[in-house]
XYZ file of C-alpha atoms in Angstrom:
226
model
C -15.363 -5.840 1.508
C -16.046 -2.533 -0.223
C -19.812 -2.946 0.389
C -19.076 -3.718 4.030
C -16.899 -0.594 4.342
C -19.710 1.632 3.080
C -22.155 0.137 5.603
C -19.650 0.545 8.441
C -19.084 4.206 7.599
C -22.823 4.926 7.579
C -23.126 3.410 11.037
C -20.277 5.447 12.548
C -20.735 8.633 14.542
C -18.928 11.824 13.481
C -16.501 11.456 16.381
C -15.658 7.871 15.452
C -15.106 8.803 11.807
C -12.693 11.557 12.879
C -10.755 9.178 15.154
C -10.557 6.515 12.486
C -9.555 9.040 9.806
C -6.678 10.293 11.971
C -5.663 6.665 12.544
C -5.762 6.092 8.775
C -3.442 9.051 8.154
C -1.027 7.712 10.779
C -1.128 4.320 9.030
C -0.190 5.967 5.718
C 2.724 7.710 7.439
C 3.940 4.381 8.850
C 3.602 2.670 5.454
C 5.425 5.530 3.734
C 8.302 5.151 6.188
C 8.345 1.452 5.374
C 8.599 2.149 1.649
C 11.357 4.694 2.292
C 13.440 2.256 4.352
C 12.972 -0.451 1.718
C 14.257 1.912 -0.963
C 17.211 2.933 1.221
C 18.116 -0.726 1.731
C 18.492 -1.070 -2.049
C 17.514 -4.747 -1.932
C 14.231 -4.267 -3.719
C 10.982 -2.639 -2.626
C 7.681 -4.316 -1.771
C 5.655 -5.508 -4.805
C 3.143 -2.612 -4.628
C 5.997 -0.064 -4.654
C 8.188 -1.790 -7.232
C 6.530 -0.287 -10.296
C 6.364 3.312 -8.960
C 10.039 3.035 -7.992
C 11.026 1.753 -11.436
C 8.942 4.500 -13.049
C 10.711 7.127 -10.961
C 14.060 5.770 -12.167
C 13.208 6.266 -15.845
C 11.257 9.542 -15.639
C 11.244 12.915 -13.925
C 8.634 11.697 -11.426
C 9.491 11.171 -7.782
C 8.565 7.867 -6.140
C 5.643 9.599 -4.448
C 4.379 11.145 -7.678
C 4.683 7.803 -9.477
C 2.760 6.178 -6.609
C -0.034 8.732 -6.968
C -0.137 8.115 -10.733
C -0.408 4.347 -10.200
C -3.173 4.699 -7.619
C -5.145 7.123 -9.818
C -4.877 4.641 -12.701
C -6.149 1.831 -10.471
C -9.074 3.980 -9.322
C -9.964 4.782 -12.944
C -9.831 1.063 -13.799
C -12.190 0.280 -10.918
C -14.690 2.791 -12.320
C -14.371 1.376 -15.850
C -14.848 -2.191 -14.635
C -17.792 -1.599 -12.291
C -19.463 1.321 -14.094
C -22.904 1.811 -12.459
C -21.988 -0.608 -9.680
C -19.103 1.612 -8.584
C -19.710 3.130 -5.151
C -18.920 6.838 -5.036
C -17.634 6.475 -1.481
C -14.670 4.576 -2.942
C -13.498 7.877 -4.443
C -12.042 8.425 -0.982
C -9.203 6.318 -2.357
C -8.115 9.411 -4.310
C -7.250 11.717 -1.375
C -5.707 8.708 0.375
C -3.501 8.152 -2.674
C -2.468 11.814 -2.719
C -1.572 11.792 0.978
C 0.332 8.515 0.673
C 2.332 9.778 -2.300
C 3.247 13.029 -0.555
C 4.217 11.166 2.614
C 6.377 8.758 0.625
C 8.489 11.608 -0.746
C 8.492 13.318 2.660
C 9.779 10.235 4.499
C 12.405 9.610 1.818
C 13.698 13.117 2.460
C 13.604 12.559 6.234
C 15.926 9.552 6.032
C 18.025 10.844 3.147
C 21.082 10.753 5.409
C 20.840 6.994 5.874
C 23.240 5.169 3.582
C 23.871 1.494 4.405
C 27.469 0.600 3.588
C 27.316 -3.180 3.937
C 25.008 -6.041 2.978
C 23.888 -6.646 6.593
C 23.050 -2.944 6.930
C 21.044 -3.163 3.716
C 19.087 -6.075 5.174
C 18.516 -4.108 8.374
C 16.909 -1.295 6.377
C 14.901 -3.844 4.404
C 13.711 -5.561 7.598
C 12.671 -2.236 9.131
C 10.796 -1.441 5.928
C 8.958 -4.779 5.950
C 7.881 -4.394 9.589
C 6.721 -0.810 9.044
C 4.767 -1.674 5.879
C 3.086 -4.608 7.642
C 2.224 -2.399 10.626
C 0.866 0.333 8.355
C -1.267 -2.119 6.385
C -2.704 -3.545 9.607
C -3.494 -0.038 10.857
C -5.105 0.884 7.537
C -7.346 -2.191 7.667
C -8.220 -1.481 11.312
C -9.256 2.091 10.481
C -12.144 0.711 8.359
C -12.431 4.004 6.473
C -11.369 3.090 2.947
C -9.169 0.560 1.190
C -6.062 1.630 -0.696
C -6.375 1.664 -4.485
C -4.325 -1.518 -4.916
C -6.556 -3.558 -2.653
C -9.603 -1.804 -4.099
C -8.629 -2.876 -7.617
C -8.147 -6.491 -6.537
C -11.565 -6.476 -4.836
C -13.115 -4.968 -7.958
C -11.766 -7.735 -10.192
C -13.035 -10.328 -7.719
C -16.525 -8.809 -8.028
C -16.708 -9.473 -11.770
C -14.521 -12.554 -12.163
C -14.678 -15.999 -10.520
C -11.366 -15.645 -8.695
C -10.492 -15.660 -5.006
C -9.092 -12.520 -3.399
C -5.880 -14.268 -2.332
C -5.288 -15.579 -5.860
C -5.996 -12.227 -7.480
C -3.731 -10.465 -4.970
C -0.835 -12.711 -5.982
C -1.562 -12.088 -9.680
C -1.706 -8.342 -9.040
C 1.581 -8.256 -7.097
C 3.377 -10.422 -9.655
C 2.087 -8.182 -12.460
C 3.460 -5.052 -10.765
C 6.849 -6.693 -10.226
C 6.896 -7.846 -13.861
C 6.058 -4.310 -15.038
C 8.840 -2.912 -12.851
C 11.327 -5.352 -14.363
C 10.142 -4.611 -17.897
C 10.239 -0.814 -17.564
C 13.635 -0.702 -15.871
C 15.199 -3.216 -18.275
C 13.862 -1.491 -21.412
C 15.025 1.980 -20.364
C 18.025 1.222 -18.131
C 19.137 -2.198 -19.344
C 19.105 -3.331 -15.717
C 16.527 -4.428 -13.164
C 15.807 -1.727 -10.576
C 13.677 -2.032 -7.442
C 13.299 -5.817 -7.651
C 15.731 -7.966 -5.695
C 15.796 -10.432 -2.826
C 14.165 -7.836 -0.589
C 11.112 -7.835 -2.861
C 10.711 -11.574 -2.365
C 11.163 -11.183 1.393
C 8.495 -8.457 1.465
C 6.095 -10.561 -0.622
C 6.436 -13.450 1.839
C 6.669 -11.612 5.161
C 4.398 -8.551 4.925
C 1.207 -10.596 4.761
C 2.334 -12.929 7.555
C 3.343 -10.062 9.839
C 0.143 -8.163 9.062
C -1.982 -11.103 10.232
C -0.046 -11.231 13.501
C -0.229 -7.474 14.078
C -3.968 -7.545 13.347
C -4.441 -9.392 16.659
C -2.949 -6.446 18.559
C -4.812 -3.929 16.443
C -8.136 -5.571 17.268
C -7.506 -4.842 20.957
C -6.414 -1.273 20.160
C -9.541 -0.705 18.068
C -11.811 -1.881 20.850
C -10.207 0.486 23.379
C -9.557 3.643 21.366
C -11.467 3.704 18.046
C -14.869 2.303 18.864
C -17.478 4.485 20.623
C-alpha cells in the first residue's frame, strides 16, 4: 500500500495534490474531534488513542503531545525495520502526526464545556466519537496522500514478516490497549482510557469505515480527481 501511495502521488497533478492535501487535513480534524468526544464520554478511547491518553494521565504531556510522541516513535521504528527499503516520501507521516496532535488538543479545548452527567450521555459522546473517527479514517484513506503512522507501522511489519494486514492490525491495536492498561495501572493503580467504549470502537470503527468508503468513492470521483 505504501508503494502504491508513492506511485499515485507521482501521477497526480499539482492541483490534485493540493485538493487531496486539504482533504487530508480536514480528515485529521474530523478524527481529532472523534478522539475528543471519546475522551469526553469517559468510556474508553479508541485503541490507537488509548496509549497516548494513558500517557497523558501519568505525565505532563497533553493527549495531543503524547499522540505526536507515539507517532514519531512508530515512524522511527519503520525506518529501523526497513532501513534502505524505507521510502523517504513516508516521512510525510511526520507533519501529519504533528497536525493531528495539535488538532487533538485543539478539539479537546473546543468541547471542554461538554460534561456528560449520566451513562446514556456518556454513550452518546462515545457514539459520536466512533462515527467521527470512522469518517475521518475513511477520508484519510480517500485522500491517498499518506498513511498515518499507525497504519504505516502495520504495513511495514507486513513487508518483512509473513503476516496478513488484518491480523497485524489486531495485534497492533491489542498491544496499544495492553500498554495503556499497564502504564495506567503501574502509575495510577487503576485502568484509564480503556473501558467498554474501547471495545465498541474496536468493533465498530472498521465496520463503519467500510460503509463510509462507499460514499467517499463517489465524492472522490466528483471533487478530488482531475
